[in-house]
């Protein structure tokens, strides 16, 4: 299985040599595909275009973003800084006319008392949603494993899946509408790029279409990026049509210079994927406000069916804003912490609080404004299944695992006209049940392939 993964290009740089591609290893993955109920899988695909519309609508709704994030930005400095850039860019007036969204909506199958499973959204990632590249190659690995096990029939049921291609088609569309043959696509990447091969899968799809790609860090932009009189973005003398962020979603990504670089990019005419408004649309606070009765209807007027499909995926979400409503749910969670997850406004895994820790933190902040920087969510309880998690240098053992399904969405808008709106493929990540939190990059979850049942 490991050889097959290496052969297929399911790769990551190593922790020891995170800056070099001389010695690399396989990205962690499951030995076997995991069962996913077909009806829920289809449901997740069917709602993706609705989520694309919703995120795009939120990103254009200043009043909603302002109101929703008002309490959060008083206490959460990171969201506040993003918000300040957002306001600054709006005040100056947008130079950008083409908009590109790449997101991934993540779900777990919640197992009810009666044994039936329901699709429940965990979150939607509107910036730097990763693993669309590597997951385009994992199905081949699992197909081979099943064949070796004599499961040829089962192997033939594994679905084709190529998010890398879908994401690249969105980037290519945005590049084309930007309208300059000479202009390049810039991947904005982190200082440490262990997951570079995932990005290369998307990058190669663009080279295949004869679109030039450059990879730069905020630091490079600060030092050598510039805008011309009509706010066209230049990097080392090359015009940039699209900026695809694989960076910039956590406070640690920013120092003062990086914030300045971010502002420069946002002010530019280049297509940002995502623009700052769309990044804000992906905050946990926005997710929680969407679950309030009436909010979806306001954001998507005249689309009752889309609203119904979206709402059907929501778990219980609760505001911890100051006031009676927040007091009440905080008290409920302190009394019964295992029913909930406590989430700050952070991305990238490992930030949420559960169980006893949730109780202690909430106890401490329940009467302070800090409470407002969190939201509460019902805990989803998927049915565990046995699998082997293959990870370099770790012993092989069967573990009780749970899975999280992600659907990639991509859309392009030119002015007010949506010219592309698609589901672009899926990602299944699986982890041992003893880990409450954390993704593949965080070293907790591993890549998997859905086996529909
Ligand atoms: P992040 O932005 O850090 O990825 P998530 O909301 O995706 O934040 O939470 C991280 C992880 O925590 C998820 O991948 C999932 O494993 C777990 N998790 C999040 N919300 C819930 C929930 N409501 N019920 C159960 N597990 C959850
Ligand atoms: Mg997540």
PDB file of N, CA, C and O in Angstrom, residues 215-280:
ATOM      1  N   UNK A 215       5.233  30.847  -7.235  1.00  0.00           N
ATOM      2  CA  UNK A 215       4.968  30.569  -5.818  1.00  0.00           C
ATOM      3  C   UNK A 215       5.709  31.604  -4.994  1.00  0.00           C
ATOM      4  O   UNK A 215       6.925  31.708  -5.081  1.00  0.00           O
ATOM      5  N   UNK A 216       4.984  32.364  -4.193  1.00  0.00           N
ATOM      6  CA  UNK A 216       5.618  33.433  -3.400  1.00  0.00           C
ATOM      7  C   UNK A 216       5.054  33.438  -1.989  1.00  0.00           C
ATOM      8  O   UNK A 216       3.955  32.937  -1.743  1.00  0.00           O
ATOM      9  N   UNK A 217       5.843  34.037  -1.081  1.00  0.00           N
ATOM     10  CA  UNK A 217       5.395  34.192   0.305  1.00  0.00           C
ATOM     11  C   UNK A 217       4.991  35.644   0.544  1.00  0.00           C
ATOM     12  O   UNK A 217       5.355  36.533  -0.226  1.00  0.00           O
ATOM     13  N   UNK A 218       4.282  35.900   1.639  1.00  0.00           N
ATOM     14  CA  UNK A 218       3.941  37.281   2.002  1.00  0.00           C
ATOM     15  C   UNK A 218       5.194  38.148   1.990  1.00  0.00           C
ATOM     16  O   UNK A 218       5.196  39.278   1.549  1.00  0.00           O
ATOM     17  N   UNK A 219       6.273  37.581   2.530  1.00  0.00           N
ATOM     18  CA  UNK A 219       7.538  38.306   2.617  1.00  0.00           C
ATOM     19  C   UNK A 219       8.008  38.807   1.240  1.00  0.00           C
ATOM     20  O   UNK A 219       8.458  39.938   1.097  1.00  0.00           O
ATOM     21  N   UNK A 220       7.881  37.934   0.230  1.00  0.00           N
ATOM     22  CA  UNK A 220       8.260  38.333  -1.136  1.00  0.00           C
ATOM     23  C   UNK A 220       7.385  39.477  -1.628  1.00  0.00           C
ATOM     24  O   UNK A 220       7.859  40.403  -2.284  1.00  0.00           O
ATOM     25  N   UNK A 221       6.095  39.368  -1.308  1.00  0.00           N
ATOM     26  CA  UNK A 221       5.162  40.406  -1.748  1.00  0.00           C
ATOM     27  C   UNK A 221       5.506  41.734  -1.077  1.00  0.00           C
ATOM     28  O   UNK A 221       5.503  42.787  -1.710  1.00  0.00           O
ATOM     29  N   UNK A 222       5.814  41.669   0.219  1.00  0.00           N
ATOM     30  CA  UNK A 222       6.180  42.890   0.941  1.00  0.00           C
ATOM     31  C   UNK A 222       7.407  43.529   0.306  1.00  0.00           C
ATOM     32  O   UNK A 222       7.464  44.741   0.111  1.00  0.00           O
ATOM     33  N   UNK A 223       8.387  42.676  -0.033  1.00  0.00           N
ATOM     34  CA  UNK A 223       9.655  43.214  -0.539  1.00  0.00           C
ATOM     35  C   UNK A 223       9.583  43.641  -1.999  1.00  0.00           C
ATOM     36  O   UNK A 223      10.180  44.652  -2.384  1.00  0.00           O
ATOM     37  N   UNK A 224       8.829  42.887  -2.822  1.00  0.00           N
ATOM     38  CA  UNK A 224       8.950  43.111  -4.263  1.00  0.00           C
ATOM     39  C   UNK A 224       7.626  43.251  -5.007  1.00  0.00           C
ATOM     40  O   UNK A 224       7.600  43.359  -6.214  1.00  0.00           O
ATOM     41  N   UNK A 225       6.511  43.277  -4.265  1.00  0.00           N
ATOM     42  CA  UNK A 225       5.213  43.438  -4.916  1.00  0.00           C
ATOM     43  C   UNK A 225       4.864  44.908  -5.060  1.00  0.00           C
ATOM     44  O   UNK A 225       5.270  45.729  -4.250  1.00  0.00           O
ATOM     45  N   UNK A 226       4.117  45.248  -6.132  1.00  0.00           N
ATOM     46  CA  UNK A 226       3.719  46.651  -6.295  1.00  0.00           C
ATOM     47  C   UNK A 226       2.421  46.748  -7.098  1.00  0.00           C
ATOM     48  O   UNK A 226       2.017  45.800  -7.774  1.00  0.00           O
ATOM     49  N   UNK A 227       1.776  47.915  -7.003  1.00  0.00           N
ATOM     50  CA  UNK A 227       0.582  48.201  -7.794  1.00  0.00           C
ATOM     51  C   UNK A 227       0.884  49.339  -8.750  1.00  0.00           C
ATOM     52  O   UNK A 227       1.618  50.255  -8.395  1.00  0.00           O
ATOM     53  N   UNK A 228       0.300  49.257  -9.952  1.00  0.00           N
ATOM     54  CA  UNK A 228       0.457  50.399 -10.855  1.00  0.00           C
ATOM     55  C   UNK A 228      -0.732  51.356 -10.664  1.00  0.00           C
ATOM     56  O   UNK A 228      -1.550  51.159  -9.755  1.00  0.00           O
ATOM     57  N   UNK A 229      -0.842  52.360 -11.526  1.00  0.00           N
ATOM     58  CA  UNK A 229      -1.858  53.397 -11.379  1.00  0.00           C
ATOM     59  C   UNK A 229      -3.285  52.860 -11.367  1.00  0.00           C
ATOM     60  O   UNK A 229      -4.167  53.409 -10.708  1.00  0.00           O
ATOM     61  N   UNK A 230      -3.546  51.757 -12.106  1.00  0.00           N
ATOM     62  CA  UNK A 230      -4.900  51.190 -12.082  1.00  0.00           C
ATOM     63  C   UNK A 230      -4.956  49.959 -11.171  1.00  0.00           C
ATOM     64  O   UNK A 230      -5.790  49.086 -11.346  1.00  0.00           O
ATOM     65  N   UNK A 231      -4.048  49.946 -10.222  1.00  0.00           N
ATOM     66  CA  UNK A 231      -3.967  48.898  -9.189  1.00  0.00           C
ATOM     67  C   UNK A 231      -3.807  47.481  -9.755  1.00  0.00           C
ATOM     68  O   UNK A 231      -4.301  46.502  -9.186  1.00  0.00           O
ATOM     69  N   UNK A 232      -3.124  47.390 -10.881  1.00  0.00           N
ATOM     70  CA  UNK A 232      -2.705  46.065 -11.330  1.00  0.00           C
ATOM     71  C   UNK A 232      -1.553  45.618 -10.439  1.00  0.00           C
ATOM     72  O   UNK A 232      -0.708  46.441 -10.088  1.00  0.00           O
ATOM     73  N   UNK A 233      -1.550  44.336 -10.108  1.00  0.00           N
ATOM     74  CA  UNK A 233      -0.537  43.808  -9.193  1.00  0.00           C
ATOM     75  C   UNK A 233       0.669  43.279  -9.977  1.00  0.00           C
ATOM     76  O   UNK A 233       0.495  42.511 -10.936  1.00  0.00           O
ATOM     77  N   UNK A 234       1.854  43.695  -9.552  1.00  0.00           N
ATOM     78  CA  UNK A 234       3.086  43.193 -10.181  1.00  0.00           C
ATOM     79  C   UNK A 234       3.974  42.548  -9.145  1.00  0.00           C
ATOM     80  O   UNK A 234       4.107  43.033  -8.023  1.00  0.00           O
ATOM     81  N   UNK A 235       4.581  41.437  -9.556  1.00  0.00           N
ATOM     82  CA  UNK A 235       5.492  40.712  -8.686  1.00  0.00           C
ATOM     83  C   UNK A 235       6.756  40.458  -9.504  1.00  0.00           C
ATOM     84  O   UNK A 235       6.678  39.802 -10.543  1.00  0.00           O
ATOM     85  N   UNK A 236       7.862  40.981  -9.069  1.00  0.00           N
ATOM     86  CA  UNK A 236       9.107  40.848  -9.838  1.00  0.00           C
ATOM     87  C   UNK A 236       8.894  41.242 -11.301  1.00  0.00           C
ATOM     88  O   UNK A 236       9.391  40.577 -12.212  1.00  0.00           O
ATOM     89  N   UNK A 237       8.117  42.277 -11.523  1.00  0.00           N
ATOM     90  CA  UNK A 237       7.904  42.762 -12.889  1.00  0.00           C
ATOM     91  C   UNK A 237       6.850  42.004 -13.675  1.00  0.00           C
ATOM     92  O   UNK A 237       6.510  42.395 -14.788  1.00  0.00           O
ATOM     93  N   UNK A 238       6.304  40.911 -13.106  1.00  0.00           N
ATOM     94  CA  UNK A 238       5.278  40.145 -13.821  1.00  0.00           C
ATOM     95  C   UNK A 238       3.895  40.535 -13.311  1.00  0.00           C
ATOM     96  O   UNK A 238       3.684  40.621 -12.093  1.00  0.00           O
ATOM     97  N   UNK A 239       2.963  40.723 -14.223  1.00  0.00           N
ATOM     98  CA  UNK A 239       1.598  41.017 -13.793  1.00  0.00           C
ATOM     99  C   UNK A 239       0.935  39.754 -13.229  1.00  0.00           C
ATOM    100  O   UNK A 239       1.077  38.669 -13.786  1.00  0.00           O
ATOM    101  N   UNK A 240       0.194  39.922 -12.131  1.00  0.00           N
ATOM    102  CA  UNK A 240      -0.475  38.783 -11.484  1.00  0.00           C
ATOM    103  C   UNK A 240      -1.979  38.884 -11.716  1.00  0.00           C
ATOM    104  O   UNK A 240      -2.601  39.876 -11.353  1.00  0.00           O
ATOM    105  N   UNK A 241      -2.555  37.837 -12.316  1.00  0.00           N
ATOM    106  CA  UNK A 241      -3.995  37.819 -12.587  1.00  0.00           C
ATOM    107  C   UNK A 241      -4.774  37.249 -11.400  1.00  0.00           C
ATOM    108  O   UNK A 241      -5.839  37.741 -11.046  1.00  0.00           O
ATOM    109  N   UNK A 242      -4.240  36.172 -10.804  1.00  0.00           N
ATOM    110  CA  UNK A 242      -4.944  35.469  -9.717  1.00  0.00           C
ATOM    111  C   UNK A 242      -3.978  35.219  -8.565  1.00  0.00           C
ATOM    112  O   UNK A 242      -2.849  34.773  -8.784  1.00  0.00           O
ATOM    113  N   UNK A 243      -4.430  35.523  -7.356  1.00  0.00           N
ATOM    114  CA  UNK A 243      -3.671  35.177  -6.149  1.00  0.00           C
ATOM    115  C   UNK A 243      -4.422  34.058  -5.435  1.00  0.00           C
ATOM    116  O   UNK A 243      -5.559  34.250  -4.994  1.00  0.00           O
ATOM    117  N   UNK A 244      -3.814  32.876  -5.367  1.00  0.00           N
ATOM    118  CA  UNK A 244      -4.450  31.728  -4.718  1.00  0.00           C
ATOM    119  C   UNK A 244      -3.777  31.516  -3.365  1.00  0.00           C
ATOM    120  O   UNK A 244      -2.628  31.097  -3.296  1.00  0.00           O
ATOM    121  N   UNK A 245      -4.492  31.852  -2.302  1.00  0.00           N
ATOM    122  CA  UNK A 245      -3.913  31.768  -0.949  1.00  0.00           C
ATOM    123  C   UNK A 245      -3.877  30.328  -0.436  1.00  0.00           C
ATOM    124  O   UNK A 245      -4.918  29.681  -0.318  1.00  0.00           O
ATOM    125  N   UNK A 246      -2.681  29.859  -0.104  1.00  0.00           N
ATOM    126  CA  UNK A 246      -2.561  28.626   0.686  1.00  0.00           C
ATOM    127  C   UNK A 246      -1.894  28.989   2.008  1.00  0.00           C
ATOM    128  O   UNK A 246      -1.136  28.224   2.595  1.00  0.00           O
ATOM    129  N   UNK A 247      -2.198  30.157   2.479  1.00  0.00           N
ATOM    130  CA  UNK A 247      -1.530  30.796   3.604  1.00  0.00           C
ATOM    131  C   UNK A 247      -2.425  31.941   4.048  1.00  0.00           C
ATOM    132  O   UNK A 247      -3.329  32.329   3.323  1.00  0.00           O
ATOM    133  N   UNK A 248      -2.185  32.442   5.275  1.00  0.00           N
ATOM    134  CA  UNK A 248      -2.898  33.656   5.679  1.00  0.00           C
ATOM    135  C   UNK A 248      -4.166  33.416   6.465  1.00  0.00           C
ATOM    136  O   UNK A 248      -4.961  34.325   6.640  1.00  0.00           O
ATOM    137  N   UNK A 249      -4.374  32.183   6.951  1.00  0.00           N
ATOM    138  CA  UNK A 249      -5.628  31.859   7.642  1.00  0.00           C
ATOM    139  C   UNK A 249      -5.494  31.757   9.151  1.00  0.00           C
ATOM    140  O   UNK A 249      -6.481  31.560   9.839  1.00  0.00           O
ATOM    141  N   UNK A 250      -4.262  31.858   9.667  1.00  0.00           N
ATOM    142  CA  UNK A 250      -4.075  31.837  11.137  1.00  0.00           C
ATOM    143  C   UNK A 250      -3.174  33.009  11.549  1.00  0.00           C
ATOM    144  O   UNK A 250      -2.355  33.473  10.753  1.00  0.00           O
ATOM    145  N   UNK A 251      -3.328  33.493  12.794  1.00  0.00           N
ATOM    146  CA  UNK A 251      -2.537  34.652  13.244  1.00  0.00           C
ATOM    147  C   UNK A 251      -1.036  34.445  13.068  1.00  0.00           C
ATOM    148  O   UNK A 251      -0.323  35.401  12.719  1.00  0.00           O
ATOM    149  N   UNK A 252      -0.559  33.214  13.265  1.00  0.00           N
ATOM    150  CA  UNK A 252       0.891  32.956  13.164  1.00  0.00           C
ATOM    151  C   UNK A 252       1.431  33.220  11.754  1.00  0.00           C
ATOM    152  O   UNK A 252       2.638  33.310  11.559  1.00  0.00           O
ATOM    153  N   UNK A 253       0.535  33.308  10.755  1.00  0.00           N
ATOM    154  CA  UNK A 253       0.982  33.587   9.386  1.00  0.00           C
ATOM    155  C   UNK A 253       1.386  35.046   9.189  1.00  0.00           C
ATOM    156  O   UNK A 253       1.898  35.408   8.144  1.00  0.00           O
ATOM    157  N   UNK A 254       1.103  35.883  10.194  1.00  0.00           N
ATOM    158  CA  UNK A 254       1.262  37.323   9.991  1.00  0.00           C
ATOM    159  C   UNK A 254       2.215  37.984  10.979  1.00  0.00           C
ATOM    160  O   UNK A 254       2.089  37.797  12.185  1.00  0.00           O
ATOM    161  N   UNK A 255       3.147  38.760  10.460  1.00  0.00           N
ATOM    162  CA  UNK A 255       3.794  39.796  11.249  1.00  0.00           C
ATOM    163  C   UNK A 255       3.381  41.121  10.597  1.00  0.00           C
ATOM    164  O   UNK A 255       2.579  41.128   9.655  1.00  0.00           O
ATOM    165  N   UNK A 256       3.923  42.228  11.076  1.00  0.00           N
ATOM    166  CA  UNK A 256       3.473  43.527  10.563  1.00  0.00           C
ATOM    167  C   UNK A 256       3.658  43.640   9.052  1.00  0.00           C
ATOM    168  O   UNK A 256       2.783  44.112   8.329  1.00  0.00           O
ATOM    169  N   UNK A 257       4.792  43.130   8.566  1.00  0.00           N
ATOM    170  CA  UNK A 257       5.062  43.205   7.124  1.00  0.00           C
ATOM    171  C   UNK A 257       4.073  42.366   6.327  1.00  0.00           C
ATOM    172  O   UNK A 257       3.616  42.765   5.254  1.00  0.00           O
ATOM    173  N   UNK A 258       3.744  41.198   6.876  1.00  0.00           N
ATOM    174  CA  UNK A 258       2.802  40.330   6.171  1.00  0.00           C
ATOM    175  C   UNK A 258       1.404  40.953   6.101  1.00  0.00           C
ATOM    176  O   UNK A 258       0.696  40.813   5.104  1.00  0.00           O
ATOM    177  N   UNK A 259       1.030  41.641   7.182  1.00  0.00           N
ATOM    178  CA  UNK A 259      -0.264  42.358   7.143  1.00  0.00           C
ATOM    179  C   UNK A 259      -0.238  43.417   6.053  1.00  0.00           C
ATOM    180  O   UNK A 259      -1.221  43.615   5.339  1.00  0.00           O
ATOM    181  N   UNK A 260       0.886  44.090   5.914  1.00  0.00           N
ATOM    182  CA  UNK A 260       0.976  45.113   4.863  1.00  0.00           C
ATOM    183  C   UNK A 260       0.902  44.486   3.478  1.00  0.00           C
ATOM    184  O   UNK A 260       0.264  45.022   2.567  1.00  0.00           O
ATOM    185  N   UNK A 261       1.555  43.330   3.342  1.00  0.00           N
ATOM    186  CA  UNK A 261       1.498  42.606   2.059  1.00  0.00           C
ATOM    187  C   UNK A 261       0.068  42.188   1.752  1.00  0.00           C
ATOM    188  O   UNK A 261      -0.409  42.308   0.617  1.00  0.00           O
ATOM    189  N   UNK A 262      -0.631  41.704   2.782  1.00  0.00           N
ATOM    190  CA  UNK A 262      -2.028  41.286   2.587  1.00  0.00           C
ATOM    191  C   UNK A 262      -2.882  42.463   2.111  1.00  0.00           C
ATOM    192  O   UNK A 262      -3.699  42.337   1.199  1.00  0.00           O
ATOM    193  N   UNK A 263      -2.686  43.610   2.730  1.00  0.00           N
ATOM    194  CA  UNK A 263      -3.445  44.802   2.339  1.00  0.00           C
ATOM    195  C   UNK A 263      -3.157  45.169   0.881  1.00  0.00           C
ATOM    196  O   UNK A 263      -4.075  45.470   0.108  1.00  0.00           O
ATOM    197  N   UNK A 264      -1.882  45.104   0.501  1.00  0.00           N
ATOM    198  CA  UNK A 264      -1.513  45.414  -0.883  1.00  0.00           C
ATOM    199  C   UNK A 264      -2.247  44.480  -1.855  1.00  0.00           C
ATOM    200  O   UNK A 264      -2.815  44.921  -2.866  1.00  0.00           O
ATOM    201  N   UNK A 265      -2.246  43.188  -1.532  1.00  0.00           N
ATOM    202  CA  UNK A 265      -2.919  42.213  -2.403  1.00  0.00           C
ATOM    203  C   UNK A 265      -4.414  42.506  -2.483  1.00  0.00           C
ATOM    204  O   UNK A 265      -5.015  42.479  -3.569  1.00  0.00           O
ATOM    205  N   UNK A 266      -5.017  42.786  -1.335  1.00  0.00           N
ATOM    206  CA  UNK A 266      -6.464  43.010  -1.306  1.00  0.00           C
ATOM    207  C   UNK A 266      -6.852  44.271  -2.075  1.00  0.00           C
ATOM    208  O   UNK A 266      -7.924  44.334  -2.670  1.00  0.00           O
ATOM    209  N   UNK A 267      -6.002  45.294  -2.042  1.00  0.00           N
ATOM    210  CA  UNK A 267      -6.303  46.538  -2.755  1.00  0.00           C
ATOM    211  C   UNK A 267      -6.189  46.359  -4.271  1.00  0.00           C
ATOM    212  O   UNK A 267      -6.738  47.142  -5.036  1.00  0.00           O
ATOM    213  N   UNK A 268      -5.497  45.312  -4.690  1.00  0.00           N
ATOM    214  CA  UNK A 268      -5.170  45.171  -6.108  1.00  0.00           C
ATOM    215  C   UNK A 268      -6.370  44.698  -6.933  1.00  0.00           C
ATOM    216  O   UNK A 268      -7.372  44.223  -6.408  1.00  0.00           O
ATOM    217  N   UNK A 269      -6.200  44.811  -8.226  1.00  0.00           N
ATOM    218  CA  UNK A 269      -7.197  44.364  -9.193  1.00  0.00           C
ATOM    219  C   UNK A 269      -7.180  42.837  -9.367  1.00  0.00           C
ATOM    220  O   UNK A 269      -8.155  42.246  -9.855  1.00  0.00           O
ATOM    221  N   UNK A 270      -6.100  42.208  -8.955  1.00  0.00           N
ATOM    222  CA  UNK A 270      -5.960  40.751  -9.141  1.00  0.00           C
ATOM    223  C   UNK A 270      -7.127  40.009  -8.486  1.00  0.00           C
ATOM    224  O   UNK A 270      -7.690  40.468  -7.494  1.00  0.00           O
ATOM    225  N   UNK A 271      -7.462  38.846  -9.053  1.00  0.00           N
ATOM    226  CA  UNK A 271      -8.503  37.999  -8.480  1.00  0.00           C
ATOM    227  C   UNK A 271      -7.913  37.301  -7.254  1.00  0.00           C
ATOM    228  O   UNK A 271      -6.984  36.512  -7.392  1.00  0.00           O
ATOM    229  N   UNK A 272      -8.417  37.615  -6.073  1.00  0.00           N
ATOM    230  CA  UNK A 272      -7.933  36.922  -4.890  1.00  0.00           C
ATOM    231  C   UNK A 272      -8.819  35.707  -4.611  1.00  0.00           C
ATOM    232  O   UNK A 272     -10.048  35.827  -4.621  1.00  0.00           O
ATOM    233  N   UNK A 273      -8.211  34.610  -4.342  1.00  0.00           N
ATOM    234  CA  UNK A 273      -8.975  33.406  -3.998  1.00  0.00           C
ATOM    235  C   UNK A 273      -8.556  32.984  -2.597  1.00  0.00           C
ATOM    236  O   UNK A 273      -7.545  32.325  -2.454  1.00  0.00           O
ATOM    237  N   UNK A 274      -9.259  33.407  -1.552  1.00  0.00           N
ATOM    238  CA  UNK A 274     -10.466  34.225  -1.581  1.00  0.00           C
ATOM    239  C   UNK A 274     -10.120  35.680  -1.364  1.00  0.00           C
ATOM    240  O   UNK A 274      -9.037  35.993  -0.890  1.00  0.00           O
ATOM    241  N   UNK A 275     -11.080  36.580  -1.698  1.00  0.00           N
ATOM    242  CA  UNK A 275     -10.920  37.961  -1.251  1.00  0.00           C
ATOM    243  C   UNK A 275     -11.201  37.996   0.254  1.00  0.00           C
ATOM    244  O   UNK A 275     -11.721  37.037   0.826  1.00  0.00           O
ATOM    245  N   UNK A 276     -10.857  39.130   0.874  1.00  0.00           N
ATOM    246  CA  UNK A 276     -10.922  39.192   2.341  1.00  0.00           C
ATOM    247  C   UNK A 276     -12.357  38.992   2.851  1.00  0.00           C
ATOM    248  O   UNK A 276     -12.579  38.378   3.903  1.00  0.00           O
ATOM    249  N   UNK A 277     -13.346  39.451   2.073  1.00  0.00           N
ATOM    250  CA  UNK A 277     -14.749  39.297   2.486  1.00  0.00           C
ATOM    251  C   UNK A 277     -15.129  37.819   2.544  1.00  0.00           C
ATOM    252  O   UNK A 277     -15.845  37.376   3.448  1.00  0.00           O
ATOM    253  N   UNK A 278     -14.633  37.047   1.583  1.00  0.00           N
ATOM    254  CA  UNK A 278     -14.961  35.625   1.535  1.00  0.00           C
ATOM    255  C   UNK A 278     -14.263  34.874   2.661  1.00  0.00           C
ATOM    256  O   UNK A 278     -14.803  33.920   3.218  1.00  0.00           O
ATOM    257  N   UNK A 279     -13.063  35.323   3.010  1.00  0.00           N
ATOM    258  CA  UNK A 279     -12.403  34.720   4.170  1.00  0.00           C
ATOM    259  C   UNK A 279     -13.243  34.959   5.423  1.00  0.00           C
ATOM    260  O   UNK A 279     -13.479  34.038   6.211  1.00  0.00           O
ATOM    261  N   UNK A 280     -13.740  36.184   5.588  1.00  0.00           N
ATOM    262  CA  UNK A 280     -14.581  36.487   6.754  1.00  0.00           C
ATOM    263  C   UNK A 280     -15.877  35.675   6.745  1.00  0.00           C
ATOM    264  O   UNK A 280     -16.398  35.299   7.791  1.00  0.00           O
TER     265      UNK A 280
END
